Coordinates of C-alpha atoms in Angstrom, one line a residue:
Chain A
K1 CA 0.0 0.0 0.0
N2 CA 1.3 3.4 -0.9
Q3 CA 1.8 5.4 2.3
V4 CA 3.5 8.6 3.4
E5 CA 4.3 9.0 7.1
Q6 CA 5.5 12.2 8.8
S7 CA 7.0 13.0 12.1
P8 CA 6.7 14.6 14.5
Q9 CA 3.0 15.1 14.4
S10 CA 3.4 18.5 16.0
L11 CA 6.3 20.7 17.0
I12 CA 6.7 23.9 19.0
I13 CA 9.8 26.0 18.7
L14 CA 11.0 29.5 19.6
E15 CA 11.4 32.2 16.9
G16 CA 14.9 32.1 15.4
K17 CA 15.5 28.4 16.1
N18 CA 16.0 25.8 13.4
C19 CA 13.9 22.6 13.1
T20 CA 13.8 19.5 10.9
L21 CA 10.7 17.6 9.8
Q22 CA 10.7 14.0 8.6
C23 CA 8.9 12.1 5.9
N24 CA 9.1 8.4 5.2
Y25 CA 7.3 6.9 2.2
T26 CA 6.5 3.5 0.7
V27 CA 5.2 4.9 -2.6
S28 CA 6.2 2.9 -5.7
P29 CA 7.0 3.5 -8.4
F30 CA 8.3 6.8 -7.2
S31 CA 8.1 9.9 -9.4
N32 CA 8.8 12.9 -7.2
L33 CA 8.4 14.3 -3.7
R34 CA 7.1 17.7 -2.7
W35 CA 6.8 19.6 0.6
Y36 CA 3.8 21.8 0.9
K37 CA 3.0 24.4 3.5
Q38 CA -0.6 24.7 4.5
D39 CA -1.8 27.7 6.6
T40 CA -4.9 27.1 8.7
G41 CA -8.0 27.2 6.6
R42 CA -6.1 27.6 3.3
G43 CA -5.0 25.3 0.5
P44 CA -1.5 23.8 0.5
V45 CA 1.3 25.7 -1.3
S46 CA 4.3 24.0 -2.8
L47 CA 7.7 24.7 -1.2
T48 CA 10.0 22.3 -3.0
I49 CA 10.0 19.4 -5.4
M50 CA 12.6 16.7 -5.8
T51 CA 12.9 13.9 -8.3
F52 CA 14.7 10.5 -7.8
S53 CA 18.1 11.9 -8.8
E54 CA 18.0 15.0 -6.5
N55 CA 19.4 14.9 -3.0
T56 CA 18.7 18.4 -1.8
K57 CA 16.6 21.4 -2.8
S58 CA 16.4 24.8 -1.2
N59 CA 13.8 27.6 -1.2
G60 CA 14.9 30.4 0.9
R61 CA 15.0 29.3 4.5
Y62 CA 13.6 25.9 3.6
T63 CA 15.9 23.0 2.6
A64 CA 14.6 19.6 1.6
T65 CA 16.6 16.5 1.4
L66 CA 15.8 13.2 -0.3
D67 CA 17.3 9.7 0.1
A68 CA 15.5 7.6 -2.5
D69 CA 17.3 4.5 -1.3
T70 CA 15.9 4.6 2.2
K71 CA 12.7 6.4 1.0
Q72 CA 13.2 9.2 3.4
S73 CA 13.0 13.0 3.1
S74 CA 13.4 15.9 5.5
L75 CA 12.5 19.5 5.5
H76 CA 14.9 21.8 7.4
I77 CA 13.7 25.3 8.4
T78 CA 16.4 27.8 9.3
A79 CA 15.9 30.8 11.6
S80 CA 12.2 30.2 12.0
Q81 CA 9.8 33.1 11.9
L82 CA 6.3 33.5 13.3
S83 CA 4.9 33.2 9.8
D84 CA 6.3 29.7 9.6
S85 CA 3.5 28.5 11.9
A86 CA 1.6 26.1 9.6
S87 CA 1.2 22.5 8.7
Y88 CA 3.9 21.0 6.5
I89 CA 2.8 18.2 4.3
C90 CA 5.0 15.7 2.5
V91 CA 3.5 14.7 -0.9
V92 CA 4.8 11.8 -3.0
S93 CA 3.7 11.4 -6.6
A94 CA 3.6 7.9 -8.1
T95 CA 3.7 7.1 -11.7
S96 CA 1.4 4.2 -12.0
G97 CA -0.6 5.2 -15.0
T98 CA -2.1 8.3 -13.3
Y99 CA -0.3 11.2 -11.7
K100 CA -1.8 10.9 -8.2
Y101 CA -0.5 12.8 -5.3
I102 CA -0.3 10.9 -2.0
F103 CA -0.3 13.1 1.0
G104 CA 1.2 12.6 4.5
T105 CA -0.8 13.7 7.5
G106 CA 1.5 16.6 8.1
T107 CA 3.5 18.2 10.9
R108 CA 1.9 21.1 12.6
L109 CA 4.6 23.6 13.5
K110 CA 4.0 26.4 15.9
V111 CA 6.6 29.2 16.2
L112 CA 6.5 31.2 19.4
A113 CA 7.9 34.7 20.0
Chain B
D1 CA -6.5 34.6 -13.5
T2 CA -4.9 34.5 -10.1
G3 CA -5.3 30.9 -9.1
V4 CA -7.8 28.1 -8.3
S5 CA -11.1 29.4 -7.1
Q6 CA -13.6 27.5 -5.0
N7 CA -17.1 28.4 -4.0
P8 CA -18.6 28.6 -1.6
R9 CA -15.9 28.9 1.1
H10 CA -18.1 27.6 3.8
K11 CA -21.3 25.5 3.7
I12 CA -23.5 24.5 6.6
T13 CA -26.2 22.0 5.7
K14 CA -28.6 19.7 7.5
R15 CA -28.1 16.0 7.4
G16 CA -29.9 14.5 4.4
Q17 CA -29.6 17.6 2.2
N18 CA -27.7 17.7 -1.1
V19 CA -24.8 20.2 -1.6
T20 CA -22.8 21.2 -4.6
F21 CA -19.4 22.8 -4.7
R22 CA -17.7 24.5 -7.6
C23 CA -14.1 24.7 -8.6
D24 CA -12.6 27.0 -11.2
P25 CA -9.1 25.9 -12.1
I26 CA -6.2 27.9 -13.5
S27 CA -7.3 28.4 -17.1
E28 CA -4.5 26.6 -19.0
H29 CA -4.5 23.6 -16.6
N30 CA -5.9 20.3 -18.1
R31 CA -5.9 18.3 -14.9
L32 CA -8.3 19.0 -12.0
Y33 CA -8.3 17.1 -8.7
W34 CA -10.7 16.9 -5.8
Y35 CA -9.4 16.1 -2.3
R36 CA -11.1 15.8 1.1
Q37 CA -9.3 16.9 4.3
T38 CA -10.5 16.3 7.8
L39 CA -9.0 18.0 10.8
G40 CA -5.4 17.1 11.6
Q41 CA -5.1 14.9 8.5
G42 CA -3.5 15.4 5.1
P43 CA -5.7 15.7 2.0
E44 CA -7.2 12.4 0.7
F45 CA -7.6 11.9 -3.0
L46 CA -11.2 11.7 -4.2
T47 CA -11.1 12.0 -8.0
Y48 CA -9.3 13.6 -10.9
F49 CA -10.1 14.8 -14.4
Q50 CA -8.0 15.3 -17.5
N51 CA -9.9 17.8 -19.6
E52 CA -13.6 16.6 -19.3
A53 CA -12.7 12.9 -18.7
Q54 CA -12.9 11.6 -15.1
L55 CA -9.9 9.3 -15.1
E56 CA -9.9 8.0 -11.6
K57 CA -12.1 7.8 -8.6
S58 CA -11.1 6.8 -5.1
R59 CA -13.0 4.2 -3.0
L60 CA -13.7 7.2 -0.7
L61 CA -16.1 8.5 -3.4
S62 CA -19.2 6.7 -2.5
D63 CA -22.3 6.6 -4.8
R64 CA -23.6 9.7 -2.9
F65 CA -20.7 11.7 -4.4
S66 CA -20.6 12.7 -8.0
A67 CA -18.1 15.0 -9.8
E68 CA -18.3 16.5 -13.2
R69 CA -16.3 18.7 -15.5
P70 CA -18.6 19.1 -18.5
K71 CA -16.6 21.4 -20.7
G72 CA -13.1 20.6 -19.4
S73 CA -13.0 23.9 -17.5
F74 CA -14.8 24.3 -14.1
S75 CA -15.8 21.3 -12.1
T76 CA -18.6 20.6 -9.6
L77 CA -18.7 18.1 -6.7
E78 CA -22.1 17.1 -5.5
I79 CA -22.8 15.2 -2.3
Q80 CA -26.3 13.7 -2.0
R81 CA -28.1 12.9 1.2
T82 CA -25.2 14.4 3.3
E83 CA -24.1 12.6 6.5
Q84 CA -22.3 14.0 9.5
G85 CA -19.2 12.1 8.4
D86 CA -19.1 14.2 5.2
S87 CA -18.1 17.2 7.3
A88 CA -14.6 18.2 6.0
M89 CA -12.7 20.6 3.9
Y90 CA -13.0 19.8 0.2
L91 CA -10.0 21.0 -1.8
C92 CA -9.7 21.4 -5.5
A93 CA -6.4 21.5 -7.3
S94 CA -5.3 21.9 -10.9
S95 CA -2.2 21.2 -12.9
R96 CA -0.7 21.0 -16.3
I97 CA -0.1 17.6 -17.9
A98 CA 3.5 16.9 -17.0
V99 CA 5.3 14.5 -14.6
L100 CA 6.7 17.4 -12.5
A101 CA 3.7 19.7 -12.9
E102 CA 2.9 21.4 -9.7
A103 CA -0.7 21.1 -8.4
F104 CA -2.1 24.5 -7.3
F105 CA -4.7 24.3 -4.7
G106 CA -7.8 26.4 -4.0
Q107 CA -8.6 27.6 -0.6
G108 CA -11.2 24.9 -0.2
T109 CA -14.8 24.6 0.8
R110 CA -15.5 23.8 4.4
L111 CA -18.6 21.7 4.8
T112 CA -20.3 21.2 8.1
V113 CA -23.2 18.8 8.3
V114 CA -25.4 19.3 11.3

């Protein structure tokens, strides 16, 4: 069964600190992996995308890594800001005839002043 | 065209009533997806269209649910005989036809069945 699991489920950090979110997946055949940010009551917005051959991708203070051998990804947030408070969702796309996105349950991040 | 638009943003309905949601995708996007998201969970795939053809439906999409995209542009999602378990955020997304195409999401329609 294609699954995407994320940890931790929730996280509280102080403004200015760094944090790392984890994603493990069992999706096969693997096409690509995205990290999305979802603010409360809004639709998800893409942060990064990585294919099988990419190990790391940055978008400002967000850096995603991918280990396709172990099927693990991480999202590192540097120098967190209050506006980083949101859910971060790992999304894996499988190429099994249809381009379907498989979502993790997300990590809810709260950044405190 | 600034993005994917969903209407209404919020809907409260009594159990047993029918509801219909609308999604207007980004104009040049051929693919349109519907997802359902409950509190604390990631979005769950419901169905997707390529142009006007509905190519896949999830087992989550019971016979009370029907989606259409009649002209390959906007889409509607109808839920008949709503149940309290249908309460959720219904998200629509659209994308181009490409392996790495990004799916852009609307802000969702929050349904509450009382």
